[in-house]
Every structure is written in structure tokens, then in C-alpha cells.
Short mmCIF file of C-alpha atoms in Angstrom, two decimals:
data_model
loop_
_atom_site.label_atom_id
_atom_site.label_comp_id
_atom_site.label_asym_id
_atom_site.label_seq_id
_atom_site.Cartn_x
_atom_site.Cartn_y
_atom_site.Cartn_z
CA UNK A 1 104.43 128.68 104.93
CA UNK A 2 102.24 127.65 107.87
CA UNK A 3 102.89 124.59 110.03
CA UNK A 4 99.87 122.88 108.47
CA UNK A 5 101.14 123.56 104.95
CA UNK A 6 104.64 122.27 105.78
CA UNK A 7 103.35 119.08 107.38
CA UNK A 8 100.91 118.44 104.54
CA UNK A 9 103.65 118.93 101.92
CA UNK A 10 105.90 116.48 103.76
CA UNK A 11 103.34 113.72 104.30
CA UNK A 12 100.87 114.00 101.44
CA UNK A 13 101.78 116.63 98.87
CA UNK A 14 99.46 119.29 97.45
CA UNK A 15 96.70 116.84 96.54
CA UNK A 16 96.24 113.15 97.22
CA UNK A 17 98.38 110.77 95.18
CA UNK A 18 98.21 107.13 96.19
CA UNK A 19 101.81 106.68 95.04
CA UNK A 20 103.20 109.62 97.06
CA UNK A 21 103.92 107.44 100.10
CA UNK A 22 105.23 104.11 98.86
CA UNK A 23 106.11 101.08 101.02
CA UNK A 24 109.86 100.55 101.40
CA UNK A 25 110.07 97.08 99.91
CA UNK A 26 112.93 94.79 100.93
CA UNK A 27 114.83 97.62 102.58
CA UNK A 28 117.72 97.07 104.96
CA UNK A 29 118.31 98.66 108.35
CA UNK A 30 120.43 98.01 111.42
CA UNK A 31 117.85 95.92 113.29
CA UNK A 32 117.38 93.20 110.70
CA UNK A 33 119.72 90.59 109.32
CA UNK A 34 121.05 90.41 105.79
CA UNK A 35 122.37 86.92 106.41
CA UNK A 36 120.64 84.24 104.37
CA UNK A 37 118.65 81.60 106.24
CA UNK A 38 118.82 78.89 103.62
CA UNK A 39 115.98 78.59 101.12
CA UNK A 40 113.94 81.44 102.61
CA UNK A 41 116.75 83.96 102.46
CA UNK A 42 117.39 86.80 104.88
CA UNK A 43 115.02 88.93 106.91
CA UNK A 44 115.62 91.68 104.36
CA UNK A 45 114.50 89.32 101.58
CA UNK A 46 111.37 88.55 103.58
CA UNK A 47 110.51 92.26 103.67
CA UNK A 48 111.01 92.88 107.39
CA UNK A 49 112.38 96.31 106.61
CA UNK A 50 109.00 97.48 105.29
CA UNK A 51 107.44 97.88 108.76
CA UNK A 52 108.15 100.05 111.81
CA UNK A 53 110.63 98.10 113.91
CA UNK A 54 109.66 99.83 117.15
CA UNK A 55 106.12 98.47 116.83
CA UNK A 56 106.63 95.11 115.11
CA UNK A 57 110.24 94.04 115.61
CA UNK A 58 109.54 92.12 118.81
CA UNK A 59 106.70 90.01 117.42
CA UNK A 60 108.59 89.29 114.18
CA UNK A 61 111.61 87.98 116.09
CA UNK A 62 109.45 85.83 118.36
CA UNK A 63 107.46 84.42 115.45
CA UNK A 64 110.70 83.37 113.79
CA UNK A 65 112.89 82.36 116.73
CA UNK A 66 110.61 81.20 119.56
CA UNK A 67 107.22 80.24 118.21
CA UNK A 68 108.10 77.32 115.85
CA UNK A 69 109.31 74.90 118.52
CA UNK A 70 106.55 75.86 120.96
CA UNK A 71 103.89 75.57 118.28
CA UNK A 72 105.15 72.22 117.02
CA UNK A 73 104.99 70.63 120.48
CA UNK A 74 101.64 72.18 121.41
CA UNK A 75 99.91 71.32 118.14
CA UNK A 76 101.10 67.70 118.24
CA UNK A 77 99.17 67.23 121.47
CA UNK A 78 95.87 67.92 119.68
CA UNK A 79 96.87 66.85 116.17
CA UNK A 80 99.42 63.98 116.37
CA UNK A 81 99.88 63.86 112.58
CA UNK A 82 101.07 67.46 112.50
CA UNK A 83 104.73 68.38 112.15
CA UNK A 84 105.90 71.94 111.65
CA UNK A 85 108.69 71.62 109.11
CA UNK A 86 109.29 75.26 108.23
CA UNK A 87 107.58 78.52 109.15
CA UNK A 88 108.97 81.43 107.12
CA UNK A 89 107.93 84.81 108.50
CA UNK A 90 107.26 87.65 106.07
CA UNK A 91 106.32 91.28 106.80
CA UNK A 92 104.23 93.63 104.72
CA UNK A 93 104.21 97.38 105.10
CA UNK A 94 101.65 99.36 103.12
CA UNK A 95 100.66 102.91 102.22
CA UNK A 96 98.33 103.95 105.06
CA UNK A 97 97.26 107.10 103.21
CA UNK A 98 95.78 105.21 100.25
CA UNK A 99 92.43 103.48 100.23
CA UNK A 100 92.43 100.08 101.89
CA UNK A 101 91.01 98.84 98.61
CA UNK A 102 94.25 99.78 96.83
CA UNK A 103 96.40 98.56 99.73
CA UNK A 104 94.43 95.31 99.70
CA UNK A 105 95.32 94.76 96.05
CA UNK A 106 98.98 95.38 96.88
CA UNK A 107 98.80 92.91 99.79
CA UNK A 108 96.97 90.33 97.67
CA UNK A 109 99.76 90.36 95.08
CA UNK A 110 102.39 89.78 97.78
CA UNK A 111 100.41 87.01 99.48
CA UNK A 112 99.90 85.26 96.13
CA UNK A 113 103.64 85.45 95.40
CA UNK A 114 104.77 84.24 98.82
CA UNK A 115 102.22 81.43 99.17
CA UNK A 116 103.04 80.13 95.68
CA UNK A 117 106.69 79.98 96.71
CA UNK A 118 105.77 78.19 99.95
CA UNK A 119 103.59 75.61 98.21
CA UNK A 120 106.32 74.87 95.69
CA UNK A 121 108.80 74.50 98.52
CA UNK A 122 106.44 72.13 100.35
CA UNK A 123 106.04 70.00 97.24
CA UNK A 124 109.81 69.84 96.74
CA UNK A 125 110.49 68.58 100.29
CA UNK A 126 107.44 66.31 100.60
CA UNK A 127 105.52 68.56 102.98
CA UNK A 128 102.21 70.42 102.79
CA UNK A 129 101.36 74.12 102.92
CA UNK A 130 97.78 75.00 103.93
CA UNK A 131 98.29 78.70 103.15
CA UNK A 132 99.30 81.84 104.99
CA UNK A 133 98.42 82.74 108.54
CA UNK A 134 98.01 86.52 108.34
CA UNK A 135 98.61 88.52 111.53
CA UNK A 136 97.44 92.15 111.43
CA UNK A 137 97.66 95.22 113.61
CA UNK A 138 95.19 98.12 113.60
CA UNK A 139 94.40 99.41 110.10
CA UNK A 140 96.29 96.44 108.66
CA UNK A 141 93.16 94.45 109.44
CA UNK A 142 91.23 96.52 106.89
CA UNK A 143 93.97 95.84 104.35
CA UNK A 144 93.91 92.08 104.97
CA UNK A 145 90.12 91.95 104.71
CA UNK A 146 90.33 93.79 101.42
CA UNK A 147 92.98 91.39 100.11
CA UNK A 148 90.98 88.33 101.09
CA UNK A 149 87.43 89.38 100.29
CA UNK A 150 87.77 91.91 97.45
CA UNK A 151 90.98 90.89 95.71
CA UNK A 152 90.57 87.13 95.68
CA UNK A 153 93.30 85.65 97.86
CA UNK A 154 91.04 84.07 100.49
CA UNK A 155 92.05 80.68 99.11
CA UNK A 156 95.73 81.38 99.78
CA UNK A 157 95.02 82.38 103.38
CA UNK A 158 94.63 79.67 106.01
CA UNK A 159 93.57 82.04 108.80
CA UNK A 160 93.57 85.72 109.74
CA UNK A 161 94.43 87.02 113.21
CA UNK A 162 93.46 90.65 113.81
CA UNK A 163 94.72 92.73 116.73
CA UNK A 164 93.22 96.11 117.75
CA UNK A 165 91.46 96.48 114.40
CA UNK A 166 89.13 99.47 113.93
CA UNK A 167 86.59 97.04 112.49
CA UNK A 168 83.99 99.62 111.48
CA UNK A 169 86.07 102.72 112.13
CA UNK A 170 86.68 104.59 115.37
CA UNK A 171 85.02 107.65 116.89
CA UNK A 172 88.50 108.84 117.87
CA UNK A 173 89.22 109.55 114.19
CA UNK A 174 86.24 111.92 114.01
CA UNK A 175 87.28 113.69 117.21
CA UNK A 176 90.79 114.24 115.83
CA UNK A 177 89.47 116.01 112.73
CA UNK A 178 88.09 118.67 115.08
CA UNK A 179 90.60 118.83 117.91
CA UNK A 180 93.68 116.86 116.91
CA UNK A 181 95.38 114.07 118.77
CA UNK A 182 94.79 113.65 122.48
CA UNK A 183 96.81 115.66 124.96
CA UNK A 184 99.04 113.14 126.82
CA UNK A 185 98.72 112.99 130.58
CA UNK A 186 101.79 114.10 132.52
CA UNK A 187 102.99 111.80 135.29
CA UNK A 188 105.72 112.53 137.83
CA UNK A 189 106.23 108.76 138.03
CA UNK A 190 107.18 108.40 134.36
CA UNK A 191 108.41 111.78 133.11
CA UNK A 192 110.49 110.21 130.32
CA UNK A 193 107.54 108.25 128.91
CA UNK A 194 105.44 111.39 129.24
CA UNK A 195 108.00 113.36 127.26
CA UNK A 196 107.92 110.83 124.41
CA UNK A 197 104.12 110.82 124.39
CA UNK A 198 104.08 114.60 124.33
CA UNK A 199 106.54 114.71 121.43
CA UNK A 200 104.41 112.23 119.47
CA UNK A 201 101.32 114.27 120.14
CA UNK A 202 102.95 117.39 118.74
CA UNK A 203 104.36 115.60 115.67
CA UNK A 204 101.14 113.74 114.80
CA UNK A 205 98.98 116.83 115.07
CA UNK A 206 97.83 118.40 118.31
CA UNK A 207 95.30 120.55 116.47
CA UNK A 208 92.36 119.67 114.27
CA UNK A 209 93.75 122.06 111.68
CA UNK A 210 96.89 119.94 111.28
CA UNK A 211 95.01 116.64 111.20
CA UNK A 212 92.39 117.88 108.72
CA UNK A 213 95.01 119.30 106.35
CA UNK A 214 96.44 115.77 106.06
CA UNK A 215 93.69 113.19 106.65
CA UNK A 216 91.13 115.32 104.84
CA UNK A 217 92.95 114.37 101.63
CA UNK A 218 93.59 110.70 102.32
CA UNK A 219 91.10 107.88 101.66
CA UNK A 220 92.94 105.65 104.13
CA UNK A 221 92.57 108.22 106.88
CA UNK A 222 88.89 108.79 106.17
CA UNK A 223 88.23 105.04 106.12
CA UNK A 224 88.98 105.16 109.85
CA UNK A 225 85.88 107.29 110.46
CA UNK A 226 82.90 105.30 111.84
CA UNK A 227 81.01 103.63 109.00
CA UNK A 228 77.34 102.70 108.63
CA UNK A 229 77.72 99.62 110.85
CA UNK A 230 79.65 101.28 113.68
CA UNK A 231 78.34 100.94 117.24
CA UNK A 232 79.44 102.49 120.50
CA UNK A 233 80.38 100.31 123.48
CA UNK A 234 76.74 99.92 124.50
CA UNK A 235 75.83 98.62 121.05
CA UNK A 236 74.09 101.82 119.98
CA UNK A 237 74.33 102.95 116.34
CA UNK A 238 73.74 106.63 117.21
CA UNK A 239 77.24 107.47 118.39
CA UNK A 240 77.14 111.28 117.99
CA UNK A 241 75.00 113.66 120.02
CA UNK A 242 74.63 117.38 120.57
CA UNK A 243 73.50 117.94 124.15
CA UNK A 244 71.45 120.82 125.54
CA UNK A 245 73.27 123.02 128.10
CA UNK A 246 73.70 121.38 131.51
CA UNK A 247 72.30 124.40 133.32
CA UNK A 248 69.19 124.21 131.14
CA UNK A 249 67.59 122.01 133.79
CA UNK A 250 64.02 122.63 132.64
CA UNK A 251 64.45 121.40 129.06
CA UNK A 252 66.67 118.50 130.10
CA UNK A 253 64.15 117.42 132.74
CA UNK A 254 61.17 117.68 130.36
CA UNK A 255 63.00 115.76 127.62
CA UNK A 256 64.27 113.09 130.02
CA UNK A 257 67.76 114.38 129.21
CA UNK A 258 67.39 113.44 125.56
CA UNK A 259 70.00 115.14 123.33
CA UNK A 260 69.05 117.84 120.85
CA UNK A 261 70.63 115.81 118.03
CA UNK A 262 71.40 112.09 117.90
CA UNK A 263 73.13 110.74 114.80
CA UNK A 264 73.44 108.88 112.53
CA UNK A 265 69.98 107.63 111.74
CA UNK A 266 71.47 105.40 109.03
CA UNK A 267 74.36 107.01 107.13
CA UNK A 268 77.12 108.98 108.91
CA UNK A 269 78.68 110.05 105.62
CA UNK A 270 75.69 112.09 104.47
CA UNK A 271 74.26 112.97 107.90
CA UNK A 272 77.51 113.96 109.63
CA UNK A 273 80.74 114.10 107.65
CA UNK A 274 79.46 115.83 104.51
CA UNK A 275 77.10 118.32 106.23
CA UNK A 276 79.15 121.38 105.33
CA UNK A 277 76.55 123.66 106.90
CA UNK A 278 76.81 122.09 110.38
CA UNK A 279 79.51 122.49 112.98
CA UNK A 280 79.60 118.71 113.51
CA UNK A 281 80.76 118.04 109.93
CA UNK A 282 84.00 116.06 109.78
CA UNK A 283 86.19 118.65 108.08
CA UNK A 284 86.49 122.41 108.37
CA UNK A 285 86.94 123.53 104.73
CA UNK A 286 89.18 126.40 105.83
CA UNK A 287 91.74 123.85 107.04
CA UNK A 288 91.94 121.61 103.97
CA UNK A 289 94.30 123.69 101.84
CA UNK A 290 96.63 125.70 104.09
CA UNK A 291 98.91 126.28 101.09
CA UNK A 292 96.09 127.73 98.96
CA UNK A 293 94.00 126.33 96.11
CA UNK A 294 96.24 127.40 93.22
CA UNK A 295 97.28 123.85 92.36
CA UNK A 296 93.70 122.56 92.22
CA UNK A 297 91.73 124.73 89.77
CA UNK A 298 89.39 121.86 88.92
CA UNK A 299 87.79 122.08 92.37
CA UNK A 300 85.55 125.08 92.90
CA UNK A 301 85.51 124.73 96.68
CA UNK A 302 87.70 122.96 99.27
CA UNK A 303 84.79 121.02 100.74
CA UNK A 304 83.95 119.54 97.32
CA UNK A 305 87.38 117.95 97.35
CA UNK A 306 86.78 116.53 100.82
CA UNK A 307 83.43 115.11 99.66
CA UNK A 308 85.11 113.28 96.77
CA UNK A 309 87.56 111.59 99.15
CA UNK A 310 84.84 110.86 101.69
CA UNK A 311 82.74 109.12 99.05
CA UNK A 312 85.69 106.85 98.30
CA UNK A 313 85.88 105.94 101.98
CA UNK A 314 82.17 105.16 102.05
CA UNK A 315 82.53 103.06 98.90
CA UNK A 316 85.32 100.97 100.42
CA UNK A 317 83.25 100.05 103.48
CA UNK A 318 80.20 99.25 101.34
CA UNK A 319 82.36 97.13 99.04
CA UNK A 320 83.98 95.08 101.80
CA UNK A 321 80.59 94.45 103.44
CA UNK A 322 79.08 93.29 100.14
CA UNK A 323 82.05 90.96 99.58
CA UNK A 324 81.49 89.16 102.87
CA UNK A 325 83.54 91.31 105.25
CA UNK A 326 85.75 88.62 106.82
CA UNK A 327 87.79 85.58 105.84
CA UNK A 328 85.97 82.45 106.99
CA UNK A 329 88.71 81.63 109.51
CA UNK A 330 89.08 84.92 111.36
CA UNK A 331 90.13 85.52 114.96
CA UNK A 332 90.47 88.88 116.65
CA UNK A 333 91.59 90.35 119.94
CA UNK A 334 91.05 93.80 121.37
CA UNK A 335 91.59 95.83 124.51
CA UNK A 336 88.47 96.03 126.66
CA UNK A 337 90.18 97.93 129.44
CA UNK A 338 87.91 100.47 131.19
CA UNK A 339 90.99 102.24 132.52
CA UNK A 340 92.22 103.15 129.03
CA UNK A 341 89.65 105.82 128.29
CA UNK A 342 88.63 105.71 124.64
CA UNK A 343 86.18 107.66 122.49
CA UNK A 344 83.57 105.05 121.61
CA UNK A 345 81.11 107.89 121.02
CA UNK A 346 81.20 111.67 120.59
CA UNK A 347 78.99 113.85 122.76
CA UNK A 348 79.06 117.53 121.89
CA UNK A 349 78.37 119.52 125.06
CA UNK A 350 76.93 123.00 124.63
CA UNK A 351 77.15 126.14 126.74
CA UNK A 352 74.90 129.16 126.18
CA UNK A 353 75.93 132.73 127.09
CA UNK A 354 75.20 134.06 130.55
CA UNK A 355 71.60 135.04 131.04
CA UNK A 356 70.24 132.27 128.83
CA UNK A 357 68.85 130.05 131.58
CA UNK A 358 66.25 127.68 130.24
CA UNK A 359 67.28 128.01 126.60
CA UNK A 360 67.90 124.88 124.58
CA UNK A 361 70.08 124.38 121.50
CA UNK A 362 68.50 125.30 118.17
CA UNK A 363 69.36 124.61 114.54
CA UNK A 364 70.99 128.01 114.17
CA UNK A 365 73.30 127.23 117.08
CA UNK A 366 74.84 124.28 115.22
CA UNK A 367 75.21 126.24 112.00
CA UNK A 368 78.79 126.19 110.76
CA UNK A 369 78.90 129.94 110.20
CA UNK A 370 78.30 130.54 113.93
CA UNK A 371 80.86 128.07 115.22
CA UNK A 372 84.13 128.62 113.38
CA UNK A 373 86.37 129.78 116.24
CA UNK A 374 88.33 126.80 117.55
CA UNK A 375 90.10 127.29 120.87
CA UNK A 376 93.02 125.01 121.60
CA UNK A 377 94.58 123.86 124.81
CA UNK A 378 97.89 125.08 126.19
CA UNK A 379 100.67 122.90 124.76
CA UNK A 380 102.42 122.08 128.02
CA UNK A 381 99.85 122.29 130.78
CA UNK A 382 96.50 122.11 129.00
CA UNK A 383 94.10 119.21 128.80
CA UNK A 384 91.45 117.88 126.45
CA UNK A 385 88.88 119.80 128.51
CA UNK A 386 90.28 123.08 127.18
CA UNK A 387 89.49 122.33 123.53
CA UNK A 388 86.27 123.91 122.32
CA UNK A 389 84.48 125.71 119.51
CA UNK A 390 83.56 129.22 120.55
CA UNK A 391 80.33 130.81 119.40
CA UNK A 392 81.53 134.26 120.43
CA UNK A 393 79.79 136.65 122.83
CA UNK A 394 76.25 135.75 121.80
CA UNK A 395 76.66 132.32 120.22
CA UNK A 396 76.87 128.83 121.68
CA UNK A 397 80.13 127.19 122.72
CA UNK A 398 80.69 123.50 122.05
CA UNK A 399 83.20 121.00 123.33
CA UNK A 400 83.47 117.23 123.09
CA UNK A 401 82.97 115.34 126.34
CA UNK A 402 86.04 113.48 127.56
CA UNK A 403 86.62 109.93 126.42
CA UNK A 404 84.96 107.48 128.81
CA UNK A 405 84.71 104.13 127.03
CA UNK A 406 86.78 100.98 127.43
CA UNK A 407 89.36 100.32 124.74
CA UNK A 408 93.00 101.00 123.93
CA UNK A 409 92.77 104.82 123.90
CA UNK A 410 92.24 104.78 120.12
CA UNK A 411 89.97 101.87 119.15
CA UNK A 412 86.99 101.20 121.43
CA UNK A 413 86.00 97.80 122.74
CA UNK A 414 82.95 97.83 120.47
CA UNK A 415 85.30 97.06 117.56
CA UNK A 416 85.54 93.54 118.95
CA UNK A 417 82.29 93.20 120.87
CA UNK A 418 79.92 93.71 117.95
CA UNK A 419 81.28 91.82 114.96
CA UNK A 420 78.52 89.82 113.34
CA UNK A 421 80.84 88.12 110.84
CA UNK A 422 83.14 86.55 113.45
CA UNK A 423 81.86 83.97 115.99
CA UNK A 424 82.03 85.08 119.60
CA UNK A 425 84.33 82.15 120.40
CA UNK A 426 86.92 83.68 118.08
CA UNK A 427 86.76 87.19 119.58
CA UNK A 428 88.88 87.87 122.67
CA UNK A 429 88.59 91.03 124.74
CA UNK A 430 91.30 91.71 127.29
CA UNK A 431 90.11 93.53 130.41
CA UNK A 432 93.69 94.11 131.49
CA UNK A 433 94.37 95.72 128.18
CA UNK A 434 97.03 97.64 126.32
CA UNK A 435 97.48 100.85 124.40
CA UNK A 436 96.85 100.82 120.68
CA UNK A 437 100.17 101.36 118.93
CA UNK A 438 102.35 99.01 121.05
CA UNK A 439 99.66 96.28 121.27
CA UNK A 440 101.79 93.62 119.56
CA UNK A 441 104.50 94.14 122.19
CA UNK A 442 102.10 93.36 125.05
CA UNK A 443 102.72 89.96 126.62
CA UNK A 444 99.01 89.14 126.74
CA UNK A 445 98.73 89.76 122.98
CA UNK A 446 101.82 87.67 122.19
CA UNK A 447 100.29 84.83 124.22
CA UNK A 448 96.99 85.23 122.36
CA UNK A 449 98.78 85.05 119.01
CA UNK A 450 100.61 81.88 120.02
CA UNK A 451 97.53 80.18 121.51
CA UNK A 452 95.42 81.12 118.49
CA UNK A 453 97.99 79.70 116.10
CA UNK A 454 97.94 76.47 118.11
CA UNK A 455 94.14 76.38 117.77
CA UNK A 456 94.31 77.06 114.03
CA UNK A 457 97.04 74.53 113.28
CA UNK A 458 95.46 71.97 115.59
CA UNK A 459 92.43 71.95 113.30
CA UNK A 460 94.55 71.68 110.17
CA UNK A 461 93.39 68.81 107.96
CA UNK A 462 96.24 67.21 106.06
CA UNK A 463 95.53 66.34 102.45
#
């Protein structure tokens, strides 16, 4: 069995099943307490064990142990009638492989249950509960939006705070379908950190073949691809290009350096992802079923299966937009750090064979049947620059230009810059930013969470 087949079997099974990866509800582990905290029970009973402790443990502990006293004093200064009586902190893990529509329904049920309990508690002790303040990280923002706007719990939510949310997807997701996760930089100043990054890069999928064999089957993964409203960091909707060869100075000069292809015109799903006949499609069909097609006789071709999943991803984004997109009290923060190079766009660079001076790219050059040889970088000493699609001796080679946008190395700054449904005053970009996964451990993000909660609670109208 190939590495792709083994990894796919472990993470997703032969074909997608939204129940294959289930959240570990109310689970116990060494980092959380089983000791009851009065009415609200233990951390286990508040579902802390359902999330990755390495990413979220710090913020959970601070929300429970440090924030209440600080918030109570700060809010009283702007809202003298306010008193913070109790602030139970719950956690909610979810199935990242499933559609955010399904995960949103799951989250909505939990929010309904927990808020009902909180409101009953408030009534019993003569207090008031305005609803839940929902704090999200990354893809969790898509889940929370689904819960609020599609599955009807907006009324149980007082405010939503999003951190590093891929609001309309991320170009990085598209790049990873082709060339896998980014090769970590090696530093002699932090060899231990570099070793951990390198291990993560290998485990998560250093090759497009590994990533496609997993995310190609998962609605949740495909919902991270840029949607119809996605913009790059300059605000441009055409985030994918195929460039003419750099040495083709004549054509580039005459065209004012305009790319050969600039997409999408309106719909990336039909113009990019589902163009099976083009090398810039999202998924290589040869990579989707490394274990073979025997278990899926109902599908005549691998790419048909990918199309079915991709349509579900498109449907989710259309559905959330039609429902209003964001809770009416939404705040978000994002990394706008130019030093954390992020793919806000994808520029395919082309190289013609020797002797082809003056030639530009043609439709046949981007044909999928001419560009099926993917070259990968050396595991230890390679770089992103080494990854390319080879057109052979007479074809055209393509590689993706290095990431150059501001962001958190996964989600670009445009995810926070261009959000029509959230007022600018409620969107905070941090120039001295942070990497994506550990964002909620960054001091500047913790401060933003605390200050935003003060702002939210300071405007709380008692009834």
C-alpha cells in the first residue's frame, strides 16, 4: 500500500463519510481537570477535552482563570450597572473533514443546549444572560457562521469573535492540492523549532499527491478553497494567473506584461477547480484514489467524485452568503504581517524549452495531458522553488511563484481587509503578526480577545 493510500485510510477511509472522524465529546486527558467547579461542573464536563490542547489550552485557561476579574473591572468603567457574576467557559471541537454546514448544525445544537442552561441558571440566581460570546479560530469561524446564520442560533449568540478565519477561503489551500504543504525554512538559530516544523510538514503532506488523496474527498477541506467572493491582498478578484515565460521579452513587452490567463472571471469552481482538462484544475484525478476504485463502482471516473464534493463546497459558500454571512455582532482579527509570506494569490510561472525565444504560452501548453509530471523538492534541503510540473523535453514547465503576500503563512490579510459584512471598526489587522495555527497563543491576540470582550460587554443592555 502506498503512503497516500495509508494516510487516506487513516484519516478519511475509502470514501468520504461525515461520521468517520467524530469529535471526542467530554473526553478526559491529563491537561484538564475532572474536579467539579460547582454548578458548572468540571472542565471535562464543559467539553475542554474536545479540542487540541497545544493550540487552545492557553486561551481556555486564561478565559476561565484570568479574564473574569479583569473584564468585570474594565466593563464597570464604561457600564456601571454591569456585574460579571459567572462566566462558564465551554469548548467545542468539530469534524473538520465534514462540510461546515453539517458542523454548523452540530455547533448550533451545543450552543442551544449550553445557553439554555446558562439562562436558567441566571434566572435561578437573579442574574441575566445575554447569550454566548463565541470565540473562533481558523476554520471554526466558518462553523460558527453556519451555526448562527444557517442553523438558527443567532439569537442565542451575543457576539462572535473570529481569529485568523479564512473568510472566503485561502489561496494556500489551492496551492497545497498541487504541491503539498510548504517546506519549512531551516534556521541555525532555532534548530529544534525547525525540526518540529519539518516533522509537521511531512505528516500533514509534503506532496500534492498526499494532500489531494485526503482533501479531495472532504467537503470541509474543499470549503477552504477560494470562493466566488475571494480577493487577493490588493483587492483583486482574479487571484490565479498563468504567466508567459520571463525570457519571452517581446510578448511580455507588447502585452504590458499581462498574463496569458487570469482567473476567475466570476466562478472559480467551474473555471478553475473543475476544469479537468487544464493543468490548473484543483485535483489531479490520478491522485484521488491511491488504493484503487474497487470500493466505488458507482463512480465511472475519479474526477467525477471530486466534482461531487466540490459542488458541495460551492453550495455551502452560496448558502452562507444568502443567509447573511455574519452574525450582526461580529468582530475579527487577522495577521497582516508582510514578513510572514502568505499565498494571497497563485501565479503559475512558465518556462519553455531551450530555443523557444519569443514564444508565448498557448492553450495546448496548459492542457492536462501535457503537464502530468510533478517534480518534488528534496525532503531535507529542498525549497518551494524546486516544486514544478514538468512538460517533458518539448513541453512547458510550470511552477507556482513563491508566496509574497502579508498574512499568517496560511490565511492572507485579505481575509480581514475585504469583509463587506463586518464594519471596518470591528476588523483588526496586526502588522506585527503571528503564524496561523498558534494564533490564539500570541499575546497580541489574547489582548485583542480581552479588549473586544470589554467592548462587547460594555455595550450590553440589561433587561
